[in-house]
Short mmCIF file of C-alpha atoms and ligand atoms in Angstrom, two decimals:
data_model
loop_
_atom_site.label_atom_id
_atom_site.label_comp_id
_atom_site.label_asym_id
_atom_site.label_seq_id
_atom_site.Cartn_x
_atom_site.Cartn_y
_atom_site.Cartn_z
CA MET A 1 -36.72 -34.44 -15.68
CA ARG A 2 -39.02 -35.23 -12.38
CA ILE A 3 -35.46 -35.68 -10.69
CA LEU A 4 -33.66 -32.11 -12.41
CA LEU A 5 -37.10 -30.44 -11.07
CA VAL A 6 -36.20 -31.62 -7.83
CA PHE A 7 -33.25 -30.79 -7.77
CA CYS A 8 -33.93 -27.29 -8.98
CA LEU A 9 -35.66 -27.31 -6.25
CA ALA A 10 -34.01 -27.83 -3.55
CA VAL A 11 -30.52 -25.75 -4.47
CA GLY A 12 -33.23 -23.30 -4.72
CA ALA A 13 -34.28 -23.92 -1.80
CA LEU A 14 -30.92 -24.36 -0.28
CA GLU A 15 -29.92 -20.57 -1.75
CA ALA A 16 -33.03 -19.47 -0.33
CA GLN A 17 -32.23 -20.09 2.67
CA ALA A 18 -28.62 -19.21 2.51
CA ARG A 19 -30.19 -15.74 1.08
CA SER A 20 -33.27 -15.62 3.51
CA ALA A 21 -30.63 -15.74 7.49
CA PRO A 22 -26.96 -15.90 7.86
CA ALA A 23 -25.09 -19.35 8.64
CA LEU A 24 -25.03 -19.63 12.22
CA SER A 25 -20.96 -20.43 12.95
CA ALA A 26 -19.48 -20.32 15.83
CA GLY A 27 -17.07 -17.98 15.61
CA PRO A 28 -17.73 -14.35 14.63
CA HIS A 29 -20.09 -14.06 11.25
CA GLY A 30 -17.68 -11.77 9.93
CA ALA A 31 -13.93 -12.69 11.19
CA TRP A 32 -10.94 -12.24 9.03
CA ASN A 33 -7.63 -12.80 9.56
CA VAL A 34 -5.44 -9.81 10.16
CA VAL A 35 -2.51 -9.25 7.43
CA PRO A 36 0.23 -8.21 10.78
CA ALA A 37 2.01 -5.91 8.37
CA LEU A 38 -0.92 -2.95 7.29
CA PRO A 39 -2.29 -1.15 9.52
CA GLY A 40 -6.06 -0.23 10.34
CA MET A 41 -8.02 -3.27 11.05
CA GLY A 42 -4.97 -4.85 8.84
CA ARG A 43 -8.14 -6.52 6.06
CA ALA A 44 -6.28 -7.59 3.18
CA ILE A 45 -7.09 -6.04 0.23
CA GLU A 46 -8.62 -6.94 -3.17
CA ALA A 47 -5.58 -5.67 -5.05
CA GLU A 48 -7.45 -7.04 -8.53
CA ALA A 49 -10.86 -5.22 -7.92
CA THR A 50 -9.08 -1.98 -6.52
CA ALA A 51 -6.48 -2.39 -9.72
CA ALA A 52 -9.77 -3.33 -11.98
CA ARG A 53 -11.59 0.27 -10.67
CA ARG A 54 -8.56 2.32 -11.57
CA GLN A 55 -8.23 1.57 -14.66
CA ALA A 56 -11.87 1.71 -15.28
CA LEU A 57 -10.94 5.18 -14.07
CA LEU A 58 -8.61 6.14 -15.81
CA ALA A 59 -10.49 4.90 -19.29
CA ARG A 60 -12.88 7.59 -18.14
CA ILE A 61 -10.96 10.43 -17.91
CA GLY A 62 -8.63 9.65 -21.36
CA ARG A 63 -5.83 12.13 -20.69
CA GLY A 64 -5.58 13.53 -17.60
CA VAL A 65 -4.10 13.32 -13.90
CA VAL A 66 -5.65 11.89 -11.26
CA LEU A 67 -4.56 13.25 -7.07
CA ILE A 68 -6.85 11.58 -4.01
CA PRO A 69 -5.35 11.99 -0.41
CA ALA A 70 -6.02 9.31 2.02
CA ALA A 71 -7.60 11.45 5.82
CA HIS A 72 -5.36 12.15 8.63
CA GLU A 73 -4.78 10.75 11.64
CA ARG A 74 -6.96 12.64 14.60
CA ASP A 75 -5.00 13.99 17.33
CA LEU A 76 -7.00 12.66 20.97
CA GLU A 77 -5.02 15.12 22.50
CA THR A 78 -6.41 18.28 20.94
CA GLU A 79 -10.03 17.63 19.06
CA TYR A 80 -11.36 15.70 22.10
CA VAL A 81 -12.94 13.45 19.84
CA GLN A 82 -15.06 11.32 21.69
CA ASP A 83 -14.22 7.71 19.29
CA ASN A 84 -10.33 7.66 18.07
CA ASP A 85 -11.76 5.52 15.37
CA PHE A 86 -9.93 6.49 11.89
CA ARG A 87 -12.25 6.23 8.36
CA GLN A 88 -10.50 6.18 5.40
CA HIS A 89 -12.01 9.10 3.01
CA ASN A 90 -13.66 6.87 0.88
CA THR A 91 -12.41 8.33 -2.80
CA PHE A 92 -9.50 6.89 -1.15
CA PHE A 93 -10.16 3.62 -0.05
CA TYR A 94 -12.31 3.11 -4.07
CA PHE A 95 -8.98 3.05 -5.59
CA THR A 96 -7.07 1.53 -2.72
CA GLU A 97 -8.90 -0.56 0.30
CA LEU A 98 -5.95 1.12 2.00
CA GLU A 99 -6.45 2.04 5.82
CA VAL A 100 -2.70 4.43 6.07
CA LYS A 101 -2.77 8.35 7.62
CA ASP A 102 -1.60 10.77 5.48
CA ALA A 103 -1.60 8.49 2.38
CA TRP A 104 -1.64 10.42 -1.22
CA LEU A 105 -2.28 8.32 -4.58
CA LEU A 106 -1.48 9.94 -8.02
CA MET A 107 -2.56 8.72 -11.27
CA SER A 108 -2.41 9.91 -14.95
CA VAL A 109 -3.36 8.51 -18.33
CA ARG A 110 -1.79 10.06 -21.76
CA GLY A 111 -3.91 6.93 -23.73
CA PRO A 112 -5.01 3.79 -23.58
CA ASP A 113 -1.96 2.47 -23.50
CA SER A 114 -0.25 5.15 -20.86
CA THR A 115 -0.85 5.12 -17.29
CA ASP A 116 0.77 5.11 -13.77
CA VAL A 117 -0.05 5.13 -10.95
CA VAL A 118 2.05 5.68 -7.58
CA LEU A 119 1.04 5.29 -3.48
CA PHE A 120 2.62 7.77 -1.76
CA LEU A 121 3.31 7.24 1.83
CA PRO A 122 4.38 8.83 5.32
CA PRO A 123 8.23 7.29 5.70
CA ARG A 124 7.64 4.62 8.89
CA ASN A 125 8.19 6.59 12.78
CA PRO A 126 9.17 3.95 15.66
CA THR A 127 7.95 7.74 17.96
CA PRO A 128 4.33 7.71 16.58
CA GLU A 129 4.15 4.33 16.26
CA GLN A 130 4.73 3.94 20.20
CA TRP A 131 1.16 5.60 20.65
CA THR A 132 -0.52 4.47 17.46
CA GLY A 133 0.73 1.23 16.23
CA VAL A 134 2.87 0.50 13.31
CA ARG A 135 2.53 2.03 9.84
CA LEU A 136 2.92 1.05 6.68
CA GLY A 137 6.01 2.24 4.78
CA PRO A 138 7.17 3.09 1.58
CA ASP A 139 8.58 -0.44 0.91
CA SER A 140 8.11 -3.67 -0.82
CA THR A 141 5.66 -5.01 1.72
CA ALA A 142 3.45 -1.59 0.91
CA ALA A 143 3.71 -2.81 -3.11
CA ARG A 144 3.29 -6.75 -2.93
CA ARG A 145 0.65 -6.10 -0.60
CA THR A 146 -1.89 -2.99 -2.19
CA GLY A 147 -0.54 -3.98 -6.07
CA ILE A 148 0.46 -1.21 -7.01
CA ALA A 149 3.86 -1.51 -8.65
CA THR A 150 5.16 1.99 -7.28
CA VAL A 151 5.10 3.59 -3.76
CA LEU A 152 7.50 6.41 -3.16
CA PRO A 153 7.99 8.19 0.21
CA LEU A 154 5.39 11.72 0.49
CA ASP A 155 8.65 13.68 -0.06
CA SER A 156 9.02 12.70 -3.14
CA LEU A 157 5.04 13.14 -4.23
CA ASP A 158 5.09 16.79 -5.62
CA ARG A 159 7.17 16.71 -7.90
CA ARG A 160 6.38 13.51 -9.86
CA LEU A 161 3.29 15.88 -10.11
CA ARG A 162 4.75 18.43 -11.37
CA MET A 163 5.91 15.87 -13.93
CA ALA A 164 2.88 14.34 -14.24
CA GLN A 165 1.56 17.28 -15.28
CA VAL A 166 3.99 18.20 -18.07
CA ARG A 167 4.22 15.20 -19.16
CA THR A 168 0.33 14.81 -19.66
CA ARG A 169 -1.01 18.10 -20.35
CA GLY A 170 -4.43 17.26 -19.62
CA PRO A 171 -7.13 18.34 -16.37
CA VAL A 172 -6.24 17.38 -12.90
CA TYR A 173 -9.06 15.54 -11.14
CA VAL A 174 -9.11 16.11 -7.67
CA PRO A 175 -11.91 15.56 -4.83
CA LEU A 176 -13.39 18.84 -3.69
CA ASP A 177 -15.47 17.63 -0.51
CA VAL A 178 -16.47 18.50 2.55
CA SER A 179 -13.50 16.01 3.92
CA THR A 180 -10.91 18.08 0.85
CA LYS A 181 -11.74 21.32 1.49
CA ASP A 182 -8.77 21.75 4.14
CA GLU A 183 -5.71 19.58 1.73
CA ARG A 184 -3.50 22.57 0.88
CA ARG A 185 -1.73 20.29 -1.58
CA LEU A 186 -5.32 21.15 -3.08
CA THR A 187 -6.00 24.28 -3.37
CA ASP A 188 -3.15 25.56 -3.41
CA LEU A 189 -3.29 23.67 -7.81
CA ALA A 190 -6.32 26.11 -8.67
CA PHE A 191 -4.27 28.89 -6.87
CA LEU A 192 -1.97 27.83 -9.57
CA GLY A 193 -4.28 28.16 -12.34
CA ARG A 194 -4.25 24.31 -13.52
CA ASP A 195 -7.21 23.19 -15.26
CA VAL A 196 -8.41 21.11 -12.37
CA ARG A 197 -12.09 19.63 -11.80
CA ASN A 198 -13.47 18.34 -9.15
CA LEU A 199 -13.23 13.95 -9.42
CA ARG A 200 -16.44 13.27 -7.21
CA PRO A 201 -18.63 12.41 -9.83
CA ILE A 202 -17.11 10.49 -11.73
CA VAL A 203 -16.30 8.27 -9.09
CA ASP A 204 -19.91 8.54 -7.04
CA SER A 205 -21.18 7.28 -10.82
CA MET A 206 -18.96 4.62 -10.39
CA ARG A 207 -19.87 3.77 -7.27
CA LEU A 208 -23.25 3.44 -7.99
CA VAL A 209 -22.25 -0.15 -9.36
CA LYS A 210 -21.19 -2.56 -6.87
CA ASP A 211 -18.36 -4.81 -8.15
CA ALA A 212 -18.57 -8.60 -6.76
CA ALA A 213 -16.04 -7.44 -3.74
CA GLU A 214 -18.22 -4.64 -2.79
CA GLN A 215 -20.98 -6.71 -3.13
CA ALA A 216 -19.14 -9.83 -0.87
CA ARG A 217 -18.92 -6.67 2.03
CA LEU A 218 -22.66 -5.53 2.11
CA ARG A 219 -24.03 -8.81 2.17
CA MET A 220 -21.14 -8.89 5.49
CA ALA A 221 -22.28 -6.22 6.49
CA VAL A 222 -25.89 -7.43 6.36
CA ASP A 223 -25.78 -10.52 7.37
CA ILE A 224 -24.23 -9.14 10.40
CA SER A 225 -27.05 -6.00 11.10
CA VAL A 226 -29.70 -9.40 10.82
CA LEU A 227 -28.23 -11.10 13.48
CA GLY A 228 -28.04 -7.82 15.38
CA HIS A 229 -31.79 -7.36 14.78
CA LEU A 230 -32.34 -10.61 15.99
CA ALA A 231 -30.64 -10.51 19.43
CA ALA A 232 -32.51 -7.11 20.10
CA MET A 233 -35.24 -8.60 19.17
CA ARG A 234 -34.50 -11.17 21.92
CA ALA A 235 -33.67 -9.28 24.16
CA ALA A 236 -36.73 -6.82 24.51
CA HIS A 237 -39.85 -6.76 27.39
CA PRO A 238 -42.02 -4.33 28.79
CA GLY A 239 -39.95 -1.66 30.53
CA ILE A 240 -36.98 -2.19 29.01
CA PHE A 241 -34.64 0.56 28.34
CA GLU A 242 -34.43 1.79 24.68
CA TYR A 243 -30.44 1.76 25.31
CA GLU A 244 -30.80 -1.72 26.33
CA ILE A 245 -31.78 -2.89 23.30
CA GLU A 246 -28.93 -0.01 21.22
CA ALA A 247 -26.67 -2.49 23.72
CA ALA A 248 -28.32 -6.01 22.38
CA PHE A 249 -27.85 -4.63 18.96
CA GLU A 250 -24.58 -3.09 19.08
CA GLY A 251 -23.15 -5.71 21.67
CA GLU A 252 -24.28 -8.63 19.07
CA VAL A 253 -22.56 -7.17 15.83
CA ARG A 254 -19.33 -6.30 17.04
CA ARG A 255 -19.30 -9.34 18.16
CA GLN A 256 -19.98 -10.77 14.71
CA GLY A 257 -16.90 -8.86 13.31
CA ALA A 258 -18.61 -5.11 12.59
CA ASP A 259 -15.62 -2.42 12.04
CA ARG A 260 -18.69 0.04 13.48
CA LEU A 261 -22.58 1.20 13.14
CA GLY A 262 -22.50 2.15 9.92
CA TYR A 263 -24.72 5.73 11.61
CA PRO A 264 -26.31 6.20 15.17
CA SER A 265 -28.77 3.36 16.13
CA ILE A 266 -31.98 4.74 16.54
CA VAL A 267 -34.38 2.79 19.04
CA GLY A 268 -37.37 4.87 19.05
CA SER A 269 -39.99 3.58 21.35
CA GLY A 270 -44.05 4.78 21.44
CA PRO A 271 -43.97 7.94 20.57
CA ASN A 272 -40.28 8.53 19.76
CA GLY A 273 -41.16 5.70 16.89
CA THR A 274 -42.22 9.19 14.85
CA THR A 275 -39.50 10.86 14.61
CA LEU A 276 -37.53 9.81 11.65
CA HIS A 277 -33.95 9.81 13.22
CA TYR A 278 -34.29 9.49 17.28
CA ASP A 279 -31.47 8.88 18.35
CA THR A 280 -31.19 9.21 22.10
CA ASN A 281 -32.85 5.68 22.80
CA ARG A 282 -33.14 6.38 26.07
CA ARG A 283 -36.84 6.09 26.69
CA ARG A 284 -37.89 3.46 29.17
CA ALA A 285 -40.42 1.58 26.49
CA GLN A 286 -43.96 1.20 27.84
CA ASP A 287 -46.26 -2.97 27.46
CA GLY A 288 -48.05 -2.38 24.35
CA GLU A 289 -46.37 -0.32 22.45
CA LEU A 290 -43.57 -0.62 19.33
CA VAL A 291 -39.80 -0.06 18.74
CA VAL A 292 -39.24 0.98 15.88
CA VAL A 293 -34.72 0.03 15.65
CA ASP A 294 -33.45 1.67 12.89
CA ALA A 295 -29.36 0.24 13.10
CA ALA A 296 -26.28 -0.63 11.18
CA ALA A 297 -23.23 -2.93 10.94
CA GLU A 298 -20.15 -0.82 8.99
CA TYR A 299 -18.37 -3.50 8.02
CA GLY A 300 -15.22 -2.84 5.37
CA GLN A 301 -16.17 0.40 5.41
CA TYR A 302 -19.26 -0.36 3.78
CA THR A 303 -22.81 -0.22 5.83
CA ALA A 304 -25.75 -1.77 5.41
CA ASP A 305 -29.71 -0.05 6.15
CA ILE A 306 -32.21 -1.96 7.94
CA THR A 307 -35.56 -1.25 10.14
CA ARG A 308 -37.29 -3.21 11.72
CA THR A 309 -40.48 -2.63 14.27
CA TRP A 310 -41.62 -4.67 17.18
CA PRO A 311 -44.25 -4.94 19.81
CA VAL A 312 -42.60 -4.58 23.00
CA ASN A 313 -44.09 -7.51 24.84
CA GLY A 314 -43.32 -9.01 21.54
CA LYS A 315 -47.55 -9.46 20.37
CA PHE A 316 -49.07 -6.48 17.76
CA THR A 317 -52.43 -5.64 19.09
CA SER A 318 -55.24 -5.46 16.00
CA ARG A 319 -54.38 -1.71 15.46
CA GLN A 320 -50.99 -2.17 14.93
CA ARG A 321 -51.34 -4.81 12.88
CA ALA A 322 -53.26 -3.34 10.38
CA ILE A 323 -50.87 -0.20 10.00
CA TYR A 324 -47.68 -2.84 10.22
CA ASN A 325 -49.08 -4.96 7.28
CA LEU A 326 -49.96 -1.84 5.07
CA VAL A 327 -46.49 -0.89 5.50
CA LEU A 328 -45.42 -4.34 4.41
CA ALA A 329 -47.78 -4.77 1.81
CA THR A 330 -46.58 -1.96 0.10
CA GLN A 331 -42.35 -2.42 0.80
CA GLN A 332 -43.72 -5.85 -1.24
CA ALA A 333 -45.29 -3.79 -3.99
CA ALA A 334 -42.20 -1.29 -4.45
CA PHE A 335 -39.77 -4.32 -4.96
CA ASP A 336 -42.20 -6.54 -7.54
CA ALA A 337 -41.32 -3.58 -9.69
CA VAL A 338 -37.55 -3.34 -8.90
CA ARG A 339 -35.74 -4.49 -12.35
CA PRO A 340 -33.54 -3.26 -14.69
CA GLY A 341 -34.01 -0.14 -16.52
CA VAL A 342 -36.66 1.31 -13.10
CA LYS A 343 -35.70 4.56 -11.72
CA LEU A 344 -35.91 5.06 -8.18
CA MET A 345 -38.33 7.20 -8.70
CA THR A 346 -40.83 5.23 -10.15
CA LEU A 347 -40.51 2.79 -7.33
CA ASP A 348 -41.34 5.58 -4.47
CA SER A 349 -43.94 7.00 -6.52
CA ILE A 350 -45.85 2.99 -7.25
CA SER A 351 -45.53 2.19 -3.51
CA ARG A 352 -47.06 5.80 -2.60
CA VAL A 353 -49.55 4.98 -5.25
CA TYR A 354 -50.42 1.52 -4.07
CA MET A 355 -50.20 3.00 0.23
CA ARG A 356 -53.00 5.57 -1.04
CA GLU A 357 -55.15 2.58 -2.94
CA HIS A 358 -54.84 -0.11 -0.03
CA SER A 359 -55.54 2.66 3.36
CA GLY A 360 -59.05 1.86 3.44
CA SER A 361 -60.07 3.55 6.29
CA VAL A 362 -57.21 2.42 8.70
CA CYS A 363 -55.52 5.78 8.32
CA GLY A 364 -59.15 7.72 9.37
CA PRO A 365 -60.65 10.52 6.96
CA SER A 366 -56.67 10.71 4.80
CA THR A 367 -55.02 7.62 3.03
CA CYS A 368 -52.18 6.41 4.63
CA ASP A 369 -49.88 7.59 2.08
CA THR A 370 -50.33 11.45 4.22
CA PHE A 371 -47.84 9.69 6.75
CA TYR A 372 -45.59 8.33 4.90
CA ILE A 373 -43.01 11.33 5.51
CA HIS A 374 -40.08 10.13 3.66
CA GLY A 375 -39.06 9.42 0.21
CA LEU A 376 -38.85 4.86 -0.34
CA GLY A 377 -35.06 5.07 -0.58
CA HIS A 378 -31.49 5.44 -0.78
CA TRP A 379 -28.21 4.04 -2.51
CA ILE A 380 -26.20 2.36 0.13
CA GLY A 381 -22.48 1.23 0.16
CA MET A 382 -19.82 3.44 1.39
CA ASP A 383 -21.93 5.45 2.98
CA VAL A 384 -25.15 5.19 4.06
CA HIS A 385 -26.82 7.14 1.63
CA ASP A 386 -24.66 6.10 -0.54
CA VAL A 387 -23.57 8.85 -3.42
CA GLY A 388 -24.75 8.68 -7.07
CA ASP A 389 -27.32 10.11 -9.06
CA TYR A 390 -30.86 9.28 -8.27
CA THR A 391 -32.63 9.76 -12.01
CA THR A 392 -29.96 7.18 -13.02
CA PRO A 393 -32.35 3.39 -13.96
CA LEU A 394 -31.22 0.63 -11.91
CA ALA A 395 -28.70 -1.57 -13.17
CA PRO A 396 -27.76 -4.84 -12.16
CA GLY A 397 -24.88 -4.18 -9.06
CA MET A 398 -26.48 -1.40 -7.90
CA VAL A 399 -27.66 -1.87 -3.77
CA PHE A 400 -30.68 0.58 -2.09
CA THR A 401 -33.62 0.28 0.39
CA LEU A 402 -36.63 0.03 0.51
CA GLU A 403 -38.27 1.55 3.83
CA PRO A 404 -41.85 2.65 3.43
CA GLY A 405 -43.30 3.83 6.99
CA ILE A 406 -46.55 5.14 8.48
CA TYR A 407 -45.99 8.17 11.84
CA LEU A 408 -48.99 8.93 13.39
CA PRO A 409 -47.81 11.05 16.25
CA GLU A 410 -50.81 11.88 18.27
CA GLU A 411 -51.28 7.84 18.26
CA ALA A 412 -47.51 6.98 19.95
CA LEU A 413 -47.26 5.03 16.78
CA GLY A 414 -44.91 4.65 13.90
CA VAL A 415 -43.89 1.45 11.73
CA ARG A 416 -41.03 1.77 9.31
CA ILE A 417 -40.00 -1.08 7.89
CA GLU A 418 -36.49 -1.00 6.19
CA ASP A 419 -34.36 -4.11 3.82
CA ASP A 420 -30.86 -3.27 1.30
CA VAL A 421 -32.51 -4.29 -2.36
CA LEU A 422 -29.75 -6.12 -4.40
CA VAL A 423 -30.60 -5.54 -8.27
CA THR A 424 -30.03 -8.45 -10.59
CA PRO A 425 -30.34 -9.36 -14.45
CA THR A 426 -33.90 -9.94 -13.97
CA GLY A 427 -34.98 -8.05 -11.04
CA ALA A 428 -34.07 -7.43 -7.10
CA LEU A 429 -32.58 -9.51 -4.09
CA TRP A 430 -33.93 -9.19 -0.26
CA LEU A 431 -30.49 -8.64 0.74
CA SER A 432 -31.49 -9.02 4.58
CA ALA A 433 -35.01 -10.89 4.83
CA GLY A 434 -33.38 -13.07 7.68
CA ALA A 435 -34.66 -10.06 9.79
CA PRO A 436 -37.68 -10.79 10.31
CA ARG A 437 -39.80 -9.34 8.70
CA THR A 438 -43.57 -10.79 8.72
CA ILE A 439 -46.29 -10.23 11.82
CA ASP A 440 -45.81 -14.79 12.51
CA ASP A 441 -41.66 -14.12 12.03
CA VAL A 442 -40.96 -10.89 14.26
CA GLU A 443 -44.01 -12.58 16.60
CA ARG A 444 -42.38 -16.57 16.73
CA VAL A 445 -39.02 -14.87 17.13
CA MET A 446 -40.23 -13.03 20.78
CA ARG A 447 -41.91 -15.54 21.74
CA GLU A 448 -39.43 -18.20 21.02
CA ALA A 449 -37.05 -15.73 22.80
CA ARG A 450 -39.51 -15.30 26.08
CA ALA A 451 -39.39 -19.05 26.43
CA ALA A 452 -35.95 -19.46 26.34
CA ARG A 453 -35.43 -17.30 29.51
CA ARG A 454 -38.11 -18.44 32.00
N1 LIG B 501 -30.76 4.88 8.86
C1 LIG B 501 -31.17 6.51 7.90
C2 LIG B 501 -32.01 5.70 6.95
O1 LIG B 501 -32.35 5.10 7.04
O2 LIG B 501 -32.10 7.11 5.92
MN1 MN B 502 -32.61 4.52 4.92
MN1 MN B 503 -32.59 3.45 8.13
#
């Protein structure tokens, strides 16, 4: 019995350690083997997971046709985009994990045992490939890599679509959103008088619960972001520019294998820490100030969302401590209430009540919740503010942020602490706990970094 207990404690401690800090490895944390046949990031496709998502969608629809476009190539010559990054549409990615341009996915369902899935790809063309790289063509490689048995050239799409509508006689579901509003093929369907319905509400509700493959990607995004926050804290010193902190974060996450940022990095020192989405990042941080760093990496199309607030000189003042510890305890109170069945808005209320009741005189005549001027949190996933209905009760596999804050512009003092949390069958897991959160941990990391610099 005793041995079992010791064993359980040891395993528990190891698990806690594994959860609280990403393992240090010689190479990039998020390294993966590129699949040369695949364009874009060349990342392997989790064919079982995408097939299960397609089946789940078709089962939910019961009868009908689904048509989903991929994103298109951006034209560097005419659009003058500042980054030349291609990012797939999330709806297309969810069902394919493919980073191809100009593709289409056509699915139809006539009953539980009668489904049809076809991927359409443009033919390969050596001239554009010379400029922008190899593409996946409509051939057996594509079928093998994607797990979609039928892959056809794009010019056969309209004929197959007409055939599918004749055979299926159900509605046509298409994603109607800002990324698809100019898709002629979709708007034409509506003008032809078809029963066209928006696919997004169905897909968005599916995306609320992350499957195992999605959770693995999210965890990697979080772990890489944690390393970025550690690098940012370690770089700090009075007089550092906000963009140097930004560079420390972004350099580290790219080194660790991040595909891109989840959103523009927010590095607000002193007064800028009270502007919620300040991302100009040009000010010089002064001795004695706090810095709010809200930054995260994207990995495999999934993004983390983490904020840490720390003193640029590595030591909190007693005033900063009082505010910080109230935000921290508020976040903990919300976390302690997370379990399946609870709603995010209930957690939001719990956090506000906690802050109000524990404010004392810290925020003067008002209670501190007056200065907690945004919501407690939001879903994360392929979007940093991910899709999904906020009235949905929590269920295992949902992932969201807990990010209370207090903002006091008159004191040039802002504190936000933001962590990513996974709902489990019995409660919740902190995913981002590896980024120092308590005052002791923050000060220790910064002290050690200072000592190492000397
Ligand atoms: N990083 C944006 C947010 O926390 O909502
Ligand atoms: Mn957030
Ligand atoms: Mn954030």
